[in-house]
């Protein structure tokens, strides 16, 4: 076993499993996936059960647990349905913004509503880079009736089209490379939204394009410090990497279980497919791959707290887990043969979601550079 879970951790894992079994209906998930629709009702129930922000401090309305508990929830939900789990857990990153950089007023008025599922956020996960090529959204100087004026467009906002509140990263007029973190009322005048182009996977996240036309913004909308948005977002990267690793781990496990169930039931030439040596070798390699990733991901989570995750180890877990999810789900499709390409058996959706998680993690070179920089350290001149 990768790690001996405590009694409370086993209860959390079991509760998440029961929740997923009761709420993650396959037909509904396929329909939501087809329509690229965010699962609002399931979000509310997940919040009521405390799955959102389970690792955040109790004083902020969180569960007061650790990152391992958060990983267990994400992994367990993703094993049942990768698309639904990703939509819920990634939208929950809005709580990270407020918990880490929000002022006491913002935390008191909004954070608990998000954690309890009473408010549904639209969240930008990235890009955390020096420039934002998919964004023309800019915070400009305004007249006396407002501190700033927000104009332009931003793509890739999770649940952006139906969100109660939007968490955005926009360019700041103070400097060419400066950005600021903002939160906006989803129904505020001048805020328009529309779905992005259909994605390969993670369609239930409801990725949307947000457009702002002369939206008035005050310091109350600012999260953290003005023009420090990229720096703040970069500090959240390890948390995102670890969460993506947990979702990828669950996705790999779910694909493996579906492939295993199929070969134990189906027969060829009068024998169960699971009896053929080539199948057994594939299953063994898949199980080994998953267990290695689980061990790494759990270890990163165990040695992390809500505000301190080793960037190098989180990048390693992300890189290994997303790669494993793609490979395992691809092998599972092969095990199912022609059935693997149909929506009836779900493994094709596991593959699509695994690839989307890998892309969402950022370019492979960015992850390997994070690892290499920590491994090499400072060079003497």
Short mmCIF file of C-alpha atoms in Angstrom, two decimals:
data_model
loop_
_atom_site.label_atom_id
_atom_site.label_comp_id
_atom_site.label_asym_id
_atom_site.label_seq_id
_atom_site.Cartn_x
_atom_site.Cartn_y
_atom_site.Cartn_z
CA UNK A 1 0.00 0.00 0.00
CA UNK A 2 1.26 3.49 -0.85
CA UNK A 3 0.48 5.09 2.47
CA UNK A 4 -1.33 3.91 5.56
CA UNK A 5 -4.32 6.23 5.81
CA UNK A 6 -5.62 7.33 9.17
CA UNK A 7 -9.14 6.51 10.27
CA UNK A 8 -10.40 10.00 9.44
CA UNK A 9 -8.73 9.88 6.01
CA UNK A 10 -10.41 6.56 5.26
CA UNK A 11 -13.75 8.08 6.25
CA UNK A 12 -13.15 11.02 3.89
CA UNK A 13 -12.21 8.66 1.08
CA UNK A 14 -15.29 6.51 1.71
CA UNK A 15 -17.58 9.54 1.89
CA UNK A 16 -16.20 10.88 -1.40
CA UNK A 17 -16.73 7.47 -3.00
CA UNK A 18 -20.34 7.29 -1.80
CA UNK A 19 -20.98 10.84 -2.98
CA UNK A 20 -19.60 10.04 -6.43
CA UNK A 21 -21.63 6.85 -6.70
CA UNK A 22 -24.79 8.71 -5.79
CA UNK A 23 -24.29 11.90 -7.82
CA UNK A 24 -22.11 11.03 -10.83
CA UNK A 25 -24.70 9.56 -13.14
CA UNK A 26 -23.10 8.33 -16.35
CA UNK A 27 -25.84 9.44 -18.74
CA UNK A 28 -26.02 12.88 -17.12
CA UNK A 29 -22.24 13.23 -17.27
CA UNK A 30 -22.19 12.36 -20.97
CA UNK A 31 -24.91 14.91 -21.66
CA UNK A 32 -23.13 17.61 -19.65
CA UNK A 33 -19.93 16.71 -21.48
CA UNK A 34 -21.68 17.05 -24.82
CA UNK A 35 -23.15 20.44 -23.91
CA UNK A 36 -19.97 21.67 -22.19
CA UNK A 37 -22.11 22.50 -19.17
CA UNK A 38 -20.87 23.01 -15.61
CA UNK A 39 -22.57 20.72 -13.01
CA UNK A 40 -24.03 23.45 -10.78
CA UNK A 41 -26.25 21.20 -8.67
CA UNK A 42 -23.44 18.75 -7.97
CA UNK A 43 -21.21 21.71 -7.07
CA UNK A 44 -23.71 22.77 -4.41
CA UNK A 45 -23.86 19.28 -2.92
CA UNK A 46 -20.06 18.96 -2.94
CA UNK A 47 -19.85 22.23 -1.04
CA UNK A 48 -22.45 21.13 1.49
CA UNK A 49 -20.40 18.00 2.21
CA UNK A 50 -17.21 20.03 2.66
CA UNK A 51 -15.29 18.67 -0.32
CA UNK A 52 -14.40 22.15 -1.60
CA UNK A 53 -11.44 23.61 0.28
CA UNK A 54 -11.20 20.68 2.67
CA UNK A 55 -7.53 21.57 3.22
CA UNK A 56 -8.08 25.26 3.99
CA UNK A 57 -8.00 26.54 7.62
CA UNK A 58 -11.21 26.29 9.65
CA UNK A 59 -10.98 29.99 10.52
CA UNK A 60 -11.55 30.71 6.82
CA UNK A 61 -14.42 28.26 6.54
CA UNK A 62 -12.37 25.33 5.23
CA UNK A 63 -12.20 21.81 6.54
CA UNK A 64 -8.97 22.31 8.46
CA UNK A 65 -7.47 19.17 6.93
CA UNK A 66 -4.28 18.77 4.92
CA UNK A 67 -3.36 18.42 1.29
CA UNK A 68 -3.47 14.62 1.47
CA UNK A 69 -7.18 14.82 2.25
CA UNK A 70 -7.69 17.14 -0.71
CA UNK A 71 -5.76 14.74 -2.94
CA UNK A 72 -7.86 11.80 -1.69
CA UNK A 73 -11.08 13.61 -2.55
CA UNK A 74 -9.89 14.63 -6.03
CA UNK A 75 -8.51 11.16 -6.79
CA UNK A 76 -11.62 9.34 -5.57
CA UNK A 77 -14.03 11.56 -7.47
CA UNK A 78 -11.96 11.40 -10.67
CA UNK A 79 -11.78 7.62 -10.55
CA UNK A 80 -15.58 7.57 -10.66
CA UNK A 81 -15.94 10.29 -13.32
CA UNK A 82 -12.95 12.31 -14.48
CA UNK A 83 -14.98 15.05 -16.18
CA UNK A 84 -17.25 15.87 -13.25
CA UNK A 85 -14.42 15.70 -10.71
CA UNK A 86 -12.22 18.07 -12.71
CA UNK A 87 -15.04 20.59 -13.08
CA UNK A 88 -15.68 20.66 -9.34
CA UNK A 89 -12.11 20.65 -8.08
CA UNK A 90 -10.72 23.14 -10.60
CA UNK A 91 -13.54 25.62 -9.97
CA UNK A 92 -12.60 25.34 -6.30
CA UNK A 93 -9.28 27.02 -7.07
CA UNK A 94 -11.17 30.30 -6.65
CA UNK A 95 -11.10 29.61 -2.93
CA UNK A 96 -7.30 29.42 -3.10
CA UNK A 97 -7.21 32.95 -4.53
CA UNK A 98 -9.23 34.35 -1.66
CA UNK A 99 -7.58 32.28 1.05
CA UNK A 100 -4.08 33.28 -0.01
CA UNK A 101 -4.52 36.87 -1.18
CA UNK A 102 -8.02 38.09 -0.28
CA UNK A 103 -8.47 40.75 2.39
CA UNK A 104 -10.52 39.99 5.55
CA UNK A 105 -13.63 41.60 4.09
CA UNK A 106 -13.46 39.53 0.90
CA UNK A 107 -12.83 36.38 2.88
CA UNK A 108 -15.66 37.05 5.31
CA UNK A 109 -18.25 37.91 2.64
CA UNK A 110 -17.42 35.45 -0.12
CA UNK A 111 -15.04 32.65 0.81
CA UNK A 112 -17.45 30.68 2.99
CA UNK A 113 -20.18 30.98 0.34
CA UNK A 114 -17.87 29.37 -2.23
CA UNK A 115 -16.67 26.65 0.13
CA UNK A 116 -20.24 25.76 1.09
CA UNK A 117 -21.42 25.67 -2.52
CA UNK A 118 -23.79 28.63 -2.16
CA UNK A 119 -21.85 30.70 -4.69
CA UNK A 120 -20.52 29.23 -7.92
CA UNK A 121 -17.30 30.87 -9.17
CA UNK A 122 -15.83 31.29 -12.61
CA UNK A 123 -12.09 30.86 -12.31
CA UNK A 124 -9.10 31.54 -14.52
CA UNK A 125 -6.41 28.92 -13.92
CA UNK A 126 -3.77 30.51 -16.12
CA UNK A 127 -1.76 31.36 -17.97
CA UNK A 128 0.86 32.15 -15.36
CA UNK A 129 3.43 33.59 -17.74
CA UNK A 130 5.02 36.96 -18.37
CA UNK A 131 2.59 37.67 -21.18
CA UNK A 132 -0.99 36.58 -21.69
CA UNK A 133 -1.44 35.95 -25.43
CA UNK A 134 -5.08 34.89 -25.07
CA UNK A 135 -6.02 38.04 -23.19
CA UNK A 136 -6.72 41.62 -24.21
CA UNK A 137 -8.46 42.30 -20.89
CA UNK A 138 -6.91 45.41 -19.41
CA UNK A 139 -7.36 47.47 -16.27
CA UNK A 140 -7.25 51.14 -17.32
CA UNK A 141 -7.42 54.44 -15.50
CA UNK A 142 -10.93 55.81 -15.15
CA UNK A 143 -12.78 58.98 -14.27
CA UNK A 144 -13.84 60.22 -10.84
CA UNK A 145 -16.80 57.80 -10.56
CA UNK A 146 -14.56 54.71 -10.49
CA UNK A 147 -10.98 53.79 -9.68
CA UNK A 148 -10.44 51.83 -12.89
CA UNK A 149 -12.18 50.77 -16.07
CA UNK A 150 -11.96 47.18 -17.32
CA UNK A 151 -12.03 46.57 -21.08
CA UNK A 152 -11.16 43.66 -23.32
CA UNK A 153 -11.51 39.91 -23.53
CA UNK A 154 -10.15 36.89 -21.66
CA UNK A 155 -10.44 33.22 -22.67
CA UNK A 156 -10.29 29.98 -20.70
CA UNK A 157 -12.40 30.87 -17.65
CA UNK A 158 -13.86 27.78 -15.96
CA UNK A 159 -17.65 28.08 -15.64
CA UNK A 160 -17.34 31.64 -16.88
CA UNK A 161 -20.71 31.69 -18.66
CA UNK A 162 -22.82 30.82 -15.59
CA UNK A 163 -20.70 32.01 -12.67
CA UNK A 164 -22.06 34.10 -9.82
CA UNK A 165 -18.64 35.68 -9.37
CA UNK A 166 -15.64 35.77 -11.71
CA UNK A 167 -11.97 35.50 -10.70
CA UNK A 168 -9.83 36.99 -13.46
CA UNK A 169 -6.25 37.90 -14.19
CA UNK A 170 -5.97 41.00 -16.38
CA UNK A 171 -3.33 43.29 -17.75
CA UNK A 172 -2.67 46.43 -15.73
CA UNK A 173 -2.10 49.86 -17.24
CA UNK A 174 0.71 50.60 -14.77
CA UNK A 175 3.31 48.63 -16.76
CA UNK A 176 3.46 46.56 -19.99
CA UNK A 177 4.03 43.25 -18.19
CA UNK A 178 1.96 43.99 -15.10
CA UNK A 179 -1.22 42.09 -14.23
CA UNK A 180 -3.75 42.27 -11.45
CA UNK A 181 -6.10 39.73 -9.86
CA UNK A 182 -9.74 40.80 -9.81
CA UNK A 183 -13.12 39.43 -8.82
CA UNK A 184 -16.29 40.60 -10.55
CA UNK A 185 -20.00 40.03 -10.15
CA UNK A 186 -20.96 37.69 -13.00
CA UNK A 187 -24.09 39.75 -13.64
CA UNK A 188 -22.43 43.16 -13.49
CA UNK A 189 -23.33 45.53 -16.34
CA UNK A 190 -20.78 45.39 -19.11
CA UNK A 191 -19.68 41.81 -18.33
CA UNK A 192 -20.47 39.49 -21.24
CA UNK A 193 -19.67 35.81 -21.61
CA UNK A 194 -19.76 33.10 -24.23
CA UNK A 195 -18.47 29.56 -24.54
CA UNK A 196 -15.01 28.96 -25.93
CA UNK A 197 -14.52 26.62 -28.87
CA UNK A 198 -15.38 23.00 -27.91
CA UNK A 199 -12.46 21.28 -26.18
CA UNK A 200 -11.04 17.79 -26.56
CA UNK A 201 -11.67 16.95 -22.91
CA UNK A 202 -12.70 18.44 -19.56
CA UNK A 203 -15.72 19.83 -21.37
CA UNK A 204 -17.82 20.00 -18.20
CA UNK A 205 -15.55 22.73 -16.89
CA UNK A 206 -17.55 25.05 -19.14
CA UNK A 207 -14.56 27.03 -20.39
CA UNK A 208 -15.80 30.46 -21.42
CA UNK A 209 -14.63 33.71 -22.95
CA UNK A 210 -15.30 36.80 -20.83
CA UNK A 211 -15.64 40.24 -22.36
CA UNK A 212 -15.77 43.48 -20.40
CA UNK A 213 -16.95 46.74 -21.94
CA UNK A 214 -16.22 49.70 -19.71
CA UNK A 215 -16.76 47.81 -16.45
CA UNK A 216 -16.11 49.99 -13.41
CA UNK A 217 -13.72 48.44 -10.91
CA UNK A 218 -12.84 49.66 -7.42
CA UNK A 219 -10.24 48.54 -4.85
CA UNK A 220 -12.93 46.25 -3.41
CA UNK A 221 -12.60 44.15 -6.59
CA UNK A 222 -8.84 43.81 -6.29
CA UNK A 223 -7.43 40.58 -4.86
CA UNK A 224 -4.05 41.13 -3.27
CA UNK A 225 -1.85 43.93 -4.55
CA UNK A 226 -2.36 45.84 -7.76
CA UNK A 227 0.01 44.90 -10.61
CA UNK A 228 1.23 41.85 -8.64
CA UNK A 229 -1.22 39.39 -10.16
CA UNK A 230 1.33 37.29 -12.06
CA UNK A 231 3.52 36.98 -8.99
CA UNK A 232 0.53 35.93 -6.90
CA UNK A 233 -0.65 33.46 -9.54
CA UNK A 234 2.84 31.97 -9.74
CA UNK A 235 2.71 31.30 -6.00
CA UNK A 236 -0.44 29.25 -6.59
CA UNK A 237 1.20 27.09 -9.27
CA UNK A 238 2.39 24.31 -6.91
CA UNK A 239 -1.15 23.97 -5.54
CA UNK A 240 -2.53 23.70 -9.07
CA UNK A 241 0.15 21.19 -10.06
CA UNK A 242 -0.63 18.96 -7.09
CA UNK A 243 -4.37 19.15 -7.71
CA UNK A 244 -3.89 18.28 -11.39
CA UNK A 245 -1.71 15.33 -10.33
CA UNK A 246 -4.49 14.07 -8.05
CA UNK A 247 -7.11 14.40 -10.79
CA UNK A 248 -4.82 12.65 -13.29
CA UNK A 249 -4.16 9.87 -10.79
CA UNK A 250 -7.89 9.31 -10.34
CA UNK A 251 -8.43 9.44 -14.10
CA UNK A 252 -5.78 6.76 -14.62
CA UNK A 253 -7.32 4.61 -11.89
CA UNK A 254 -10.78 4.95 -13.42
CA UNK A 255 -9.54 4.01 -16.88
CA UNK A 256 -7.68 1.02 -15.46
CA UNK A 257 -10.73 -0.23 -13.57
CA UNK A 258 -12.90 0.01 -16.69
CA UNK A 259 -10.37 -1.86 -18.79
CA UNK A 260 -9.88 -4.52 -16.12
CA UNK A 261 -13.62 -5.11 -15.74
CA UNK A 262 -13.95 -5.56 -19.49
CA UNK A 263 -11.19 -8.16 -19.94
CA UNK A 264 -12.45 -10.15 -16.95
CA UNK A 265 -15.88 -10.43 -18.57
CA UNK A 266 -15.23 -10.71 -22.31
CA UNK A 267 -14.11 -13.91 -24.01
CA UNK A 268 -12.13 -14.72 -27.14
CA UNK A 269 -11.49 -18.19 -28.48
CA UNK A 270 -13.28 -19.67 -25.50
CA UNK A 271 -11.11 -17.90 -22.89
CA UNK A 272 -11.44 -14.75 -20.84
CA UNK A 273 -9.35 -11.96 -22.35
CA UNK A 274 -7.70 -11.54 -18.93
CA UNK A 275 -6.20 -15.02 -19.30
CA UNK A 276 -4.02 -14.09 -22.27
CA UNK A 277 -0.42 -13.33 -21.34
CA UNK A 278 -0.20 -10.14 -23.36
CA UNK A 279 -3.27 -8.79 -21.54
CA UNK A 280 -1.88 -9.75 -18.14
CA UNK A 281 1.40 -8.00 -18.92
CA UNK A 282 -0.44 -4.85 -19.95
CA UNK A 283 -2.51 -4.87 -16.77
CA UNK A 284 0.58 -5.37 -14.64
CA UNK A 285 2.37 -2.43 -16.30
CA UNK A 286 -0.70 -0.22 -15.90
CA UNK A 287 -1.06 -1.12 -12.22
CA UNK A 288 2.66 -0.48 -11.63
CA UNK A 289 2.45 2.91 -13.34
CA UNK A 290 -0.53 3.98 -11.25
CA UNK A 291 1.01 2.85 -7.97
CA UNK A 292 4.25 4.69 -8.67
CA UNK A 293 2.37 7.90 -9.38
CA UNK A 294 0.16 7.43 -6.33
CA UNK A 295 3.21 7.02 -4.12
CA UNK A 296 4.80 10.21 -5.46
CA UNK A 297 1.60 12.26 -5.31
CA UNK A 298 0.77 11.16 -1.76
CA UNK A 299 4.30 11.93 -0.56
CA UNK A 300 4.12 15.45 -1.97
CA UNK A 301 0.74 15.95 -0.29
CA UNK A 302 1.89 14.54 3.06
CA UNK A 303 4.80 16.95 3.25
CA UNK A 304 2.75 19.98 2.23
CA UNK A 305 0.56 22.43 4.07
CA UNK A 306 -2.06 24.76 2.53
CA UNK A 307 0.46 27.53 1.95
CA UNK A 308 3.70 25.63 1.36
CA UNK A 309 4.15 23.02 -1.35
CA UNK A 310 7.55 22.12 -2.78
CA UNK A 311 7.39 23.43 -6.38
CA UNK A 312 9.88 20.83 -7.60
CA UNK A 313 7.99 17.87 -6.13
CA UNK A 314 4.60 19.24 -7.22
CA UNK A 315 5.91 19.62 -10.78
CA UNK A 316 7.25 16.06 -10.67
CA UNK A 317 3.91 14.70 -9.47
CA UNK A 318 2.05 16.66 -12.14
CA UNK A 319 4.36 15.56 -14.95
CA UNK A 320 4.33 11.91 -13.90
CA UNK A 321 0.60 11.71 -13.15
CA UNK A 322 -0.65 13.36 -16.34
CA UNK A 323 1.71 11.23 -18.41
CA UNK A 324 0.45 8.11 -16.60
CA UNK A 325 -3.18 9.10 -17.11
CA UNK A 326 -2.68 9.48 -20.87
CA UNK A 327 -0.77 6.20 -21.19
CA UNK A 328 -3.08 4.14 -18.97
CA UNK A 329 -6.28 5.42 -20.57
CA UNK A 330 -4.79 4.77 -24.02
CA UNK A 331 -3.93 1.18 -23.01
CA UNK A 332 -7.43 0.75 -21.60
CA UNK A 333 -8.89 1.75 -24.96
CA UNK A 334 -6.69 -0.90 -26.56
CA UNK A 335 -7.96 -3.51 -24.10
CA UNK A 336 -11.54 -2.74 -25.06
CA UNK A 337 -10.77 -2.81 -28.76
CA UNK A 338 -13.54 -1.28 -30.87
CA UNK A 339 -15.66 -0.72 -27.76
CA UNK A 340 -12.98 1.64 -26.45
CA UNK A 341 -13.95 4.25 -29.01
CA UNK A 342 -17.59 4.32 -27.95
CA UNK A 343 -19.09 6.50 -25.21
CA UNK A 344 -20.77 3.44 -23.69
CA UNK A 345 -17.61 2.38 -21.86
CA UNK A 346 -16.28 5.80 -20.81
CA UNK A 347 -12.60 5.05 -21.45
CA UNK A 348 -12.57 7.38 -24.44
CA UNK A 349 -13.68 10.19 -22.14
CA UNK A 350 -10.97 9.21 -19.65
CA UNK A 351 -8.43 9.54 -22.44
CA UNK A 352 -9.77 12.91 -23.58
CA UNK A 353 -9.76 14.23 -20.03
CA UNK A 354 -6.27 12.86 -19.35
CA UNK A 355 -4.90 14.64 -22.40
CA UNK A 356 -6.70 17.85 -21.44
CA UNK A 357 -5.22 17.67 -17.92
CA UNK A 358 -1.78 17.24 -19.46
CA UNK A 359 -2.27 20.30 -21.67
CA UNK A 360 -3.74 22.32 -18.80
CA UNK A 361 -0.62 21.57 -16.77
CA UNK A 362 1.40 23.74 -19.11
CA UNK A 363 4.18 22.94 -21.54
CA UNK A 364 6.32 19.97 -20.56
CA UNK A 365 9.41 22.17 -20.80
CA UNK A 366 8.00 24.51 -18.12
CA UNK A 367 7.55 21.61 -15.69
CA UNK A 368 10.94 20.09 -16.44
CA UNK A 369 12.59 23.51 -16.10
CA UNK A 370 11.04 23.91 -12.64
CA UNK A 371 12.46 20.52 -11.69
CA UNK A 372 15.86 21.19 -13.27
CA UNK A 373 16.21 24.60 -11.62
CA UNK A 374 15.70 23.04 -8.18
CA UNK A 375 17.97 20.08 -8.92
CA UNK A 376 20.87 22.16 -10.30
CA UNK A 377 20.58 25.04 -7.86
CA UNK A 378 22.79 28.10 -8.16
CA UNK A 379 25.88 27.79 -10.33
CA UNK A 380 29.16 29.36 -9.24
CA UNK A 381 30.56 31.94 -11.62
#
